[in-house]
PDB file of C-alpha atoms and ligand atoms in Angstrom:
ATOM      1  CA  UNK A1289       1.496  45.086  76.282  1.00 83.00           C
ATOM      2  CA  UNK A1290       0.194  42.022  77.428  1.00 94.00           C
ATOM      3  CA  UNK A1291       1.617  38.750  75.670  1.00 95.00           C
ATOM      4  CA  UNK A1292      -0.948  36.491  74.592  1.00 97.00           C
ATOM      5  CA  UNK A1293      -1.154  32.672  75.731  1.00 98.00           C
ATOM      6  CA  UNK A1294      -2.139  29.909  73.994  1.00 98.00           C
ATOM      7  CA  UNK A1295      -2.969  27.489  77.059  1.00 98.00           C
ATOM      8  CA  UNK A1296      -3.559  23.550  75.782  1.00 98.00           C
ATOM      9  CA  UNK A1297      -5.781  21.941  77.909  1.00 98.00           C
ATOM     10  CA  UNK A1298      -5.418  18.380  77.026  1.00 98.00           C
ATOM     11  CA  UNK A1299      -7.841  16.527  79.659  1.00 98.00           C
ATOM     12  CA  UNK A1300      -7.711  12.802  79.928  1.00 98.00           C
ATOM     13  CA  UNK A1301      -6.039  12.347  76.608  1.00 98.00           C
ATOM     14  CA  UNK A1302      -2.691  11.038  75.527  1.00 98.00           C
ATOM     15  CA  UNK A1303      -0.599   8.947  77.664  1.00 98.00           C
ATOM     16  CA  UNK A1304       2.498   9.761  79.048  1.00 98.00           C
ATOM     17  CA  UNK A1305       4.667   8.688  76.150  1.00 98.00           C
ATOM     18  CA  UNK A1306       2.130   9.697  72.848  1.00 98.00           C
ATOM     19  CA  UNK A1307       2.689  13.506  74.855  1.00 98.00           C
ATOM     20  CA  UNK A1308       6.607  12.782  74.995  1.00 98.00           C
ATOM     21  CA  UNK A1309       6.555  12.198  71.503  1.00 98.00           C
ATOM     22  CA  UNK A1310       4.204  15.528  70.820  1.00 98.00           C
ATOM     23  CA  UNK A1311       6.518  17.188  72.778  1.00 98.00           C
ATOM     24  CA  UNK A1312       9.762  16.542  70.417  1.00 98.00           C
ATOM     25  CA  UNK A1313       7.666  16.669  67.394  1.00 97.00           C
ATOM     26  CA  UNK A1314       6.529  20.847  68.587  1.00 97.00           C
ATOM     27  CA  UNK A1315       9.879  22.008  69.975  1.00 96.00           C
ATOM     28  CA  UNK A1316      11.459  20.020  66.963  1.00 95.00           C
ATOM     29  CA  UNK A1317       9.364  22.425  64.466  1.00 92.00           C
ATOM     30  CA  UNK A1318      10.439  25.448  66.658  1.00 84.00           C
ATOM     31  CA  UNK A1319       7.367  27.309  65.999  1.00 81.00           C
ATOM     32  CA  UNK A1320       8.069  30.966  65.583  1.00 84.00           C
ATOM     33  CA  UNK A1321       5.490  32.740  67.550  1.00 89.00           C
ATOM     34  CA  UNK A1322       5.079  35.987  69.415  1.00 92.00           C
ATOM     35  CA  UNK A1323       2.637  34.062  72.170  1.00 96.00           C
ATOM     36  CA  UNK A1324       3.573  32.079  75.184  1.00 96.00           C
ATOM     37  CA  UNK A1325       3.250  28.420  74.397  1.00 97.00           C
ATOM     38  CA  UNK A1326       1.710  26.266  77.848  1.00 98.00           C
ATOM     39  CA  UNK A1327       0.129  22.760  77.584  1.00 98.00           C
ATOM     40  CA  UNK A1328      -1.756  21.727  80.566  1.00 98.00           C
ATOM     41  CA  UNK A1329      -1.451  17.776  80.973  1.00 98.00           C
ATOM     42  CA  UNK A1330      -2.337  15.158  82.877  1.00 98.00           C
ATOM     43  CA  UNK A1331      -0.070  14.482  86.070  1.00 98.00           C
ATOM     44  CA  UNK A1332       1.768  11.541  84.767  1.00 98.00           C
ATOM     45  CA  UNK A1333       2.751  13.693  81.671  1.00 98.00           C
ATOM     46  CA  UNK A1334       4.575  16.513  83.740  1.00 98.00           C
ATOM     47  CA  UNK A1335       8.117  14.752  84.210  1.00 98.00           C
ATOM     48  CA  UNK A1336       8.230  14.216  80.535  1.00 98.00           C
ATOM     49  CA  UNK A1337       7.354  17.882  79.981  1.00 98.00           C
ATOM     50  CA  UNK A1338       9.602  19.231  82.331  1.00 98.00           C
ATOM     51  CA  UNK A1339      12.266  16.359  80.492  1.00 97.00           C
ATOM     52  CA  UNK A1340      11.545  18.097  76.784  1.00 98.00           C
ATOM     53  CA  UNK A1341       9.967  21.145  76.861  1.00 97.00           C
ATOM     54  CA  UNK A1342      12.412  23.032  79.692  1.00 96.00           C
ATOM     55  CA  UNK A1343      14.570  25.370  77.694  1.00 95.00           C
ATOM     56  CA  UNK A1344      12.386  25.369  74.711  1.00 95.00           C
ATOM     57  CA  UNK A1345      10.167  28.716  75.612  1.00 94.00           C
ATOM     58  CA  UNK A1346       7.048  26.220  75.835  1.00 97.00           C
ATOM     59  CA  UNK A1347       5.507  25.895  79.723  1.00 98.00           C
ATOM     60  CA  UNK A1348       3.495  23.475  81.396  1.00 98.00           C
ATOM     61  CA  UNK A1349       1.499  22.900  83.798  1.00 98.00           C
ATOM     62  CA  UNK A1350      -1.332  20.766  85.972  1.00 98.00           C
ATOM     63  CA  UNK A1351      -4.781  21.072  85.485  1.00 98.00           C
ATOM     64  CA  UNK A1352      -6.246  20.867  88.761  1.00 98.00           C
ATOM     65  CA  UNK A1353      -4.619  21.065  92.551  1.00 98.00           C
ATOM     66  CA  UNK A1354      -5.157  19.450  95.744  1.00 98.00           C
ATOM     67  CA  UNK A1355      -6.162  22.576  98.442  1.00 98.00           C
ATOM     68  CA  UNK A1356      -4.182  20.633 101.121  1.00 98.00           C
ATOM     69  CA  UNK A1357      -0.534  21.050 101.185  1.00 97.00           C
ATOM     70  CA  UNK A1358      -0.260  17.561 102.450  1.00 97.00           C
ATOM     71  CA  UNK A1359      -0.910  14.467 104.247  1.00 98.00           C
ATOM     72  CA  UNK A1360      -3.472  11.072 103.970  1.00 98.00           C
ATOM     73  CA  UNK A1361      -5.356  12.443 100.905  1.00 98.00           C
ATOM     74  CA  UNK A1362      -5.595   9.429  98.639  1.00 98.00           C
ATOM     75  CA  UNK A1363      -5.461  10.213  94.715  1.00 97.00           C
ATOM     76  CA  UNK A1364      -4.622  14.116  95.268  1.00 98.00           C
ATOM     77  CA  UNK A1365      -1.849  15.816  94.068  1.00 98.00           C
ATOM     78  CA  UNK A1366      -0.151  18.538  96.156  1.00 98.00           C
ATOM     79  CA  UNK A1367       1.514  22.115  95.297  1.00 98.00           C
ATOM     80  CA  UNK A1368       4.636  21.069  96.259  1.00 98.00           C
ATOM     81  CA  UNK A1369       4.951  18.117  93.826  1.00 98.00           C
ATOM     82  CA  UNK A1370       3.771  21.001  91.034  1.00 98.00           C
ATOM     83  CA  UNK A1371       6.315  22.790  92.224  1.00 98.00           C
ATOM     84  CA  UNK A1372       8.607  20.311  92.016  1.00 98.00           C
ATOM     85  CA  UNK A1373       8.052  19.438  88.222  1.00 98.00           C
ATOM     86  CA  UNK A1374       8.766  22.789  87.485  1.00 98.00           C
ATOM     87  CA  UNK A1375       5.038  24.086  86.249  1.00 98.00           C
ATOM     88  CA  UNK A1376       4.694  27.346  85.667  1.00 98.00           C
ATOM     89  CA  UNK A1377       0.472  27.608  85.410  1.00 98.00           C
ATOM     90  CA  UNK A1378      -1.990  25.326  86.357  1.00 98.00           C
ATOM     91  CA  UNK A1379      -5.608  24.802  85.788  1.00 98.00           C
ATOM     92  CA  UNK A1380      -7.992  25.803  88.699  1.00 98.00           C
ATOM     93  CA  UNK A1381     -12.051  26.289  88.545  1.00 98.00           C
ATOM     94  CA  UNK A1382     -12.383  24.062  84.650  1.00 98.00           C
ATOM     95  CA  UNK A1383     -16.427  24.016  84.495  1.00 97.00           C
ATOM     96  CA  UNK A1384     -15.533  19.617  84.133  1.00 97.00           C
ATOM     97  CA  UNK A1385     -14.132  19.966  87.884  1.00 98.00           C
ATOM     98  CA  UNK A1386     -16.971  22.090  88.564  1.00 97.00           C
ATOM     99  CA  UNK A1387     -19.640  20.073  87.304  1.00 96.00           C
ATOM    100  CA  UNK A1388     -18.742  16.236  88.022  1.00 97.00           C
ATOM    101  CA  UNK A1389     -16.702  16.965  91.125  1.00 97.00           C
ATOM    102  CA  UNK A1390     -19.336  19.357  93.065  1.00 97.00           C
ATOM    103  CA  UNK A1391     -16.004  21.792  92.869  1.00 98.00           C
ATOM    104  CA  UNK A1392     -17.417  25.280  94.380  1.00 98.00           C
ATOM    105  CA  UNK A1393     -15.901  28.822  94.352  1.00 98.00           C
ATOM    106  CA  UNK A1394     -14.596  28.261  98.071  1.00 98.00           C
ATOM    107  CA  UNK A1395     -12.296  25.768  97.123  1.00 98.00           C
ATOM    108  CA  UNK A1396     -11.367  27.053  93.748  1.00 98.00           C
ATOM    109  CA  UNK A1397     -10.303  30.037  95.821  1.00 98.00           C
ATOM    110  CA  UNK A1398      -8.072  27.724  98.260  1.00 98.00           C
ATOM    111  CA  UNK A1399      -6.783  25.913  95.420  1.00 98.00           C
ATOM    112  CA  UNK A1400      -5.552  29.142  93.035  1.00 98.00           C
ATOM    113  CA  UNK A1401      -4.667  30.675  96.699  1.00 96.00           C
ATOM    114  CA  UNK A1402      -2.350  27.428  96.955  1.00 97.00           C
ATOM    115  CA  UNK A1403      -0.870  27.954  93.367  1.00 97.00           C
ATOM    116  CA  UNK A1404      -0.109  31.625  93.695  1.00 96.00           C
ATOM    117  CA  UNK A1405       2.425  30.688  97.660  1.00 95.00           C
ATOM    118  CA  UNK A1406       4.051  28.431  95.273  1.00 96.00           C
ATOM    119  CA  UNK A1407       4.650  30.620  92.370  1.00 96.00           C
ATOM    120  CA  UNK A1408       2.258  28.992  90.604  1.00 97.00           C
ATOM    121  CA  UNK A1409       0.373  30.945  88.309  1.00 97.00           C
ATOM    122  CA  UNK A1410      -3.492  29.638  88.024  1.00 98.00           C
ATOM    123  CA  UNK A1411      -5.539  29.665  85.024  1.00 98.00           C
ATOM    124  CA  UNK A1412      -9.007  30.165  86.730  1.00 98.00           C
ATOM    125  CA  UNK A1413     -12.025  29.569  84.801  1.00 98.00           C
ATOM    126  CA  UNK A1414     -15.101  30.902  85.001  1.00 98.00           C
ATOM    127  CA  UNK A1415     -17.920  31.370  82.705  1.00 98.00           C
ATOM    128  CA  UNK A1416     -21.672  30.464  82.455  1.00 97.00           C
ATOM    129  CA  UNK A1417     -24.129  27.486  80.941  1.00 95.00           C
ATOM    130  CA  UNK A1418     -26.557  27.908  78.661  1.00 93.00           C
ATOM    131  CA  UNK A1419     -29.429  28.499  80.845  1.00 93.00           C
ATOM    132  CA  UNK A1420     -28.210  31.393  82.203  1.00 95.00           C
ATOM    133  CA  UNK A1421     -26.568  32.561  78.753  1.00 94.00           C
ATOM    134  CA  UNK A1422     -30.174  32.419  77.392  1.00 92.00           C
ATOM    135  CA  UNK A1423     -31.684  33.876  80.563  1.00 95.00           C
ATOM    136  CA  UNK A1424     -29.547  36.966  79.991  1.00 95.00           C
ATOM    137  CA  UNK A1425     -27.632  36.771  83.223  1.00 97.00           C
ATOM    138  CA  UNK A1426     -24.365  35.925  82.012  1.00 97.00           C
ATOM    139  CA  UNK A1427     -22.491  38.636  82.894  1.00 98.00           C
ATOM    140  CA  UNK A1428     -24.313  38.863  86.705  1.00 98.00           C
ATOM    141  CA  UNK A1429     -23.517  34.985  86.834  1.00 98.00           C
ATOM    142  CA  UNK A1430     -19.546  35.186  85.911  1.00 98.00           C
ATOM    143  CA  UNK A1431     -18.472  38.246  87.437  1.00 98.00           C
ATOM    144  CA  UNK A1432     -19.958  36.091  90.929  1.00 98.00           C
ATOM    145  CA  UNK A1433     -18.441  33.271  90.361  1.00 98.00           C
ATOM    146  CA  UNK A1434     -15.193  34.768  89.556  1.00 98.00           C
ATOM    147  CA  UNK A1435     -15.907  36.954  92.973  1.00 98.00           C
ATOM    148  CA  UNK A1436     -16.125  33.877  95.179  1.00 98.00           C
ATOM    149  CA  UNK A1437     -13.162  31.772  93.520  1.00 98.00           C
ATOM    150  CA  UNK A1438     -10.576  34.776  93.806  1.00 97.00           C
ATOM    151  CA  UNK A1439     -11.404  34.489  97.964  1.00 96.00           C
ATOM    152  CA  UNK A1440      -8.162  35.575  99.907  1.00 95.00           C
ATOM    153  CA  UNK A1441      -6.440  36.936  96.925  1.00 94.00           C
ATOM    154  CA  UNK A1442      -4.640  39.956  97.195  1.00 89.00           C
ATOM    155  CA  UNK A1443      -2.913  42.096  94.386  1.00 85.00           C
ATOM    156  CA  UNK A1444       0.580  41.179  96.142  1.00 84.00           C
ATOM    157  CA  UNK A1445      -0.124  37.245  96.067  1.00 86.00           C
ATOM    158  CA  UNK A1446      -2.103  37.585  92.731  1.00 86.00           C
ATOM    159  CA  UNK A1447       0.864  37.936  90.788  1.00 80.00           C
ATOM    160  CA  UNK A1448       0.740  37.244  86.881  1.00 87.00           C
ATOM    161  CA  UNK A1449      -2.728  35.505  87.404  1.00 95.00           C
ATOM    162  CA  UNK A1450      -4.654  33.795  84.438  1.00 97.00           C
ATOM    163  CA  UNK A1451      -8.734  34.200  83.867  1.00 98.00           C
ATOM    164  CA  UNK A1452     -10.380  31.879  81.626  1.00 98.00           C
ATOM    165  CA  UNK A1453     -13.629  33.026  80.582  1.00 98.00           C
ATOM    166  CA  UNK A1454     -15.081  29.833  79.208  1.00 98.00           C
ATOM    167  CA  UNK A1455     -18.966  29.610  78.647  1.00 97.00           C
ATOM    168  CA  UNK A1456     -19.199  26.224  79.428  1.00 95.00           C
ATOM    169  CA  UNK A1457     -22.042  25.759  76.326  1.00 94.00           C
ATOM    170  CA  UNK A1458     -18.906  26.332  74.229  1.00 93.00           C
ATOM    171  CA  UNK A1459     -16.834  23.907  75.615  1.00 91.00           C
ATOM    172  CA  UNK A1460     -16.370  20.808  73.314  1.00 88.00           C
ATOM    173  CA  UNK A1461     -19.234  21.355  71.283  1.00 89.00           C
ATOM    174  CA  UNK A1462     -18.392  22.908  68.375  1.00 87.00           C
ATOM    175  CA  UNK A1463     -20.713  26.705  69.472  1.00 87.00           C
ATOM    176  CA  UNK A1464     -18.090  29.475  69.986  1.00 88.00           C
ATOM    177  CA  UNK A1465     -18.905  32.706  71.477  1.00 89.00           C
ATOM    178  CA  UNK A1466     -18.867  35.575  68.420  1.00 95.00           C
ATOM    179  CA  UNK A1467     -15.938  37.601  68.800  1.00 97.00           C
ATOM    180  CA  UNK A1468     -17.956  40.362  69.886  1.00 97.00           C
ATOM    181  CA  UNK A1469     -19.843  38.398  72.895  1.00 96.00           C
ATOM    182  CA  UNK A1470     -16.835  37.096  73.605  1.00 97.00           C
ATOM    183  CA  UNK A1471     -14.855  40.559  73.966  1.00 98.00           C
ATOM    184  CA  UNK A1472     -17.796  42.351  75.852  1.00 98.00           C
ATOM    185  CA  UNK A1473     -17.626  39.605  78.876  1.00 98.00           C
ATOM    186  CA  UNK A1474     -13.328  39.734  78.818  1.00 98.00           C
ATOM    187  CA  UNK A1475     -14.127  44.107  79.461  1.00 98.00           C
ATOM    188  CA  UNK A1476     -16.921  42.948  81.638  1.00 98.00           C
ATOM    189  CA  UNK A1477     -14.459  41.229  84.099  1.00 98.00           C
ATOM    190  CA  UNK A1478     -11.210  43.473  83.218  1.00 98.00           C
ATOM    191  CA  UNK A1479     -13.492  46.396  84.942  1.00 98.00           C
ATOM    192  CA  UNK A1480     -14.308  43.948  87.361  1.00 98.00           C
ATOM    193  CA  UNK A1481     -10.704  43.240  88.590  1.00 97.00           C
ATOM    194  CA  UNK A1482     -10.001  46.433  88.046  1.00 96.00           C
ATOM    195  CA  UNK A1483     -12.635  47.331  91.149  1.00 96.00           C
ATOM    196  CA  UNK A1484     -11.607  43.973  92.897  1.00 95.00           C
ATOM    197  CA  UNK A1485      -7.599  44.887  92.706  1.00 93.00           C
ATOM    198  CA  UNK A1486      -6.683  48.077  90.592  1.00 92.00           C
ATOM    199  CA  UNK A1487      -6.571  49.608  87.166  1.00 93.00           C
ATOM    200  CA  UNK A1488      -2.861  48.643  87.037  1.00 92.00           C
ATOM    201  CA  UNK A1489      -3.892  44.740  87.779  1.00 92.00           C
ATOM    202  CA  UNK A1490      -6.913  44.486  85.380  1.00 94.00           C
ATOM    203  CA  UNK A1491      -5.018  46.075  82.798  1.00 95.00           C
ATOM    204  CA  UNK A1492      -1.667  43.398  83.127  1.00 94.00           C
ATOM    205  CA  UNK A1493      -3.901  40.348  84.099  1.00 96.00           C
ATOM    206  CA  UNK A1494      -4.478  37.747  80.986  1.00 97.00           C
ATOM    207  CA  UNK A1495      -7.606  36.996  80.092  1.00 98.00           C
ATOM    208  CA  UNK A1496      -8.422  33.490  77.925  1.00 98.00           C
ATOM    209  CA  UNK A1497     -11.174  32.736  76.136  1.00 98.00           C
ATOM    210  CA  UNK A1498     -12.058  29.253  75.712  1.00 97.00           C
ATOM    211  CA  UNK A1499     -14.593  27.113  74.088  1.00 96.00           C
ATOM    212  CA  UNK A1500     -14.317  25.729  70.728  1.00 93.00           C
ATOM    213  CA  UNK A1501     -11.342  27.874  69.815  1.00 97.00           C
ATOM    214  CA  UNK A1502     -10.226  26.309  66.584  1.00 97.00           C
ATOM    215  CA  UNK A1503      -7.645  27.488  64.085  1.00 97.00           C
ATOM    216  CA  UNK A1504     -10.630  29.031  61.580  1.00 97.00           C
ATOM    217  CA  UNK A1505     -12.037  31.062  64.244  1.00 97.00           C
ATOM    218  CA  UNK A1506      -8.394  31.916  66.674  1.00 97.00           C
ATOM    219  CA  UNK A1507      -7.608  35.131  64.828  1.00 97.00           C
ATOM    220  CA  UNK A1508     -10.919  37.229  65.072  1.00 97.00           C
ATOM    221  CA  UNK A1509     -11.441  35.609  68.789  1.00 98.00           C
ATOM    222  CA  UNK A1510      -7.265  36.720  69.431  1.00 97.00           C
ATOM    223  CA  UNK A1511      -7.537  40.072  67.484  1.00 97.00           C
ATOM    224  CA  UNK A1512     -10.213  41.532  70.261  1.00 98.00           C
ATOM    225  CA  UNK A1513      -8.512  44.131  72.440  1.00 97.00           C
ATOM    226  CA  UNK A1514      -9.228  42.230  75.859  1.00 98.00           C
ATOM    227  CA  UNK A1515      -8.849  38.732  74.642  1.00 98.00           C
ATOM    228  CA  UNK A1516      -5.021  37.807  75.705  1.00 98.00           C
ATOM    229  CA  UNK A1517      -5.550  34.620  73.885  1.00 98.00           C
ATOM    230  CA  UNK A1518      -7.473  30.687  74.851  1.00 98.00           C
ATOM    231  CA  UNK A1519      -7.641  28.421  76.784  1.00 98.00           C
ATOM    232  CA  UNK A1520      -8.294  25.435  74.324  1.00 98.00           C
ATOM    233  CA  UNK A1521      -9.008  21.947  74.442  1.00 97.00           C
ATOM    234  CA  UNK A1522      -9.725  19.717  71.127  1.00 97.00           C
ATOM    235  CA  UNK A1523      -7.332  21.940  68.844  1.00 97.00           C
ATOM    236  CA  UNK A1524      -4.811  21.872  71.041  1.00 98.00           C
ATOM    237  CA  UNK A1525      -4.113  17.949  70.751  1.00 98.00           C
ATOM    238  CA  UNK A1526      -3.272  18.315  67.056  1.00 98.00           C
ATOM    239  CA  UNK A1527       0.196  19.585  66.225  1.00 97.00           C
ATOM    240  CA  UNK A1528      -0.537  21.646  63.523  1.00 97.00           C
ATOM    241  CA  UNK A1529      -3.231  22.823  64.691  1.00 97.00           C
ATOM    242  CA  UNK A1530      -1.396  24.147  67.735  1.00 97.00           C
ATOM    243  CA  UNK A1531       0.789  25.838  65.930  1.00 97.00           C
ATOM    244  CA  UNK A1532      -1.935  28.078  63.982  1.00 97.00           C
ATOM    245  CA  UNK A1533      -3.180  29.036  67.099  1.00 97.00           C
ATOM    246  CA  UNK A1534       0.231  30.134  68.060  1.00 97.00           C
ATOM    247  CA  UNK A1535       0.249  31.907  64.560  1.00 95.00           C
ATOM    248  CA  UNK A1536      -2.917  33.568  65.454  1.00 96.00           C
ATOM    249  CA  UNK A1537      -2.355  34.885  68.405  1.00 95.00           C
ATOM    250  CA  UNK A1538      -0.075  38.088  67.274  1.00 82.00           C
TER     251      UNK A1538
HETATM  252  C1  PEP B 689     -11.408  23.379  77.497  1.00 93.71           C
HETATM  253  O1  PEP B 689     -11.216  22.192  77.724  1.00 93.71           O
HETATM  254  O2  PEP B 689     -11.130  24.209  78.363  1.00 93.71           O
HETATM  255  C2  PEP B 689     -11.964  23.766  76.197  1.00 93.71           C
HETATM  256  C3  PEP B 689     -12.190  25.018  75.975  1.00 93.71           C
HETATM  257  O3  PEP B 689     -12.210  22.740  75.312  1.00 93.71           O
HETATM  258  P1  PEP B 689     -12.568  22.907  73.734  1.00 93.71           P
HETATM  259  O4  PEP B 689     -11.537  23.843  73.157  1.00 93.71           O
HETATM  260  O5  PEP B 689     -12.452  21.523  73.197  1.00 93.71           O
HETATM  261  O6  PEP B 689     -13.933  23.477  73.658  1.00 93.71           O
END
């Protein structure tokens, strides 16, 4: 059985304290849920999440990773520092860091490569625009990219990995994949990894959707058999509406 996650991905919003405050308000109402809770924040946020959340069966983590381990690389943030504030996933590949910062599969690969010698488990995304949606290469298009950005991984260091399949024409603008699309790519790549690694892998690996994933739409996205739950961004910055996504994802 693999336990569903309900990954926030909360991009440049909140500051520091409005997400200390969110934090006390969640683990205050205790939600009683049989997924994994994980909010990815912004850097500044992680001490306060480590300070709140640790204890409280909800996880955090980064989302994005310097591919150095160190040294004069102004405005990055290292592995170790992760590490060091205790996150347990982190956000590699997001189709934003693909798209305004030129990120390619190579150095997705270093950076979830990174992650995984630090215990870090990446949430890679992948997943395909409209264009090629509409082209009917979708499937050709993903399964690539997610070929290139698992580079160097082996089943050994690819421990407890995270996929993300997020068309990015369903990111942030209110178009969800149908269940059923949605559930034909997640088998699309499980076979995948299960030819990449084996059988054993694909079937524990946990696969997110993400794109629009709101509270209306969560269970019959969640109730597909190779959908381990999202990877979302807009409902996740709403209490309550984090919560019903934990609700829905049984
Ligand atoms: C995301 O940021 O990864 C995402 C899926 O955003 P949204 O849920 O707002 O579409």
């Amino acid at each position: 059985m693999r336990k569903k996650i309900v990954a926030g991905n909360w991009k440049m919003f909140k500051t520091p304290s409005e997400a200390k405050m969110w934090f006390r308000d969640l683990v205050g109402k205790k939600p009683d849920t049989q997924a994994e809770a994980a909010l990815m924040v912004s850097y500044p946020t992680l001490p306060y999440a480590s300070e709140v959340l640790e204890g409280n069966d909800v996880y955090w983590g980064a989302q994005d990773v310097s591919a150095h381990l160190e040294g004069a690389y102004t405005g990055e943030v290292s592995v170790k520092m992760l590490a060091d504030l205790a996150c347990k996933y982190t956000v590699v590949g997001h189709s934003e860091r693909r798209s305004y910062h030129a990120e390619s599969d190579a150095l997705v690969a270093q950076k979830a490569n990174r992650l995984l010698e630090y215990s870090i488990i990446p949430i890679l995304c992948v997943g395909e625009s409209l264009e090629v949606r509409e082209a009917g290469n979708h499937v050709a298009y993903t399964l690539k990219q997610l070929k290139g950005s698992l580079e160097g991984i082996t089943p050994q260091s690819a421990d407890h990995l995270v996929v993300a399949y997020e068309p990015v024409w369903a990111i942030g603008t209110g178009k969800t994949a149908t269940p059923e699309d949605a559930q034909a790519m997640h088998k699309e790549i499980r076979t995948w990894l299960a030819g990449r690694f084996d059988l054993g892998f694909a079937n524990e690996v946990r696969i997110l959707y993400g794109g629009s994933v709101k509270p209306d739409n969560a269970t019959a996205l969640f109730d597909q058999p190779d959908i381990d739950g999202g990877l979302v961004g807009g409902a996740s910055l709403k209490l309550d509406d984090y919560i019903a996504l934990l609700n829905a994802a049984k």
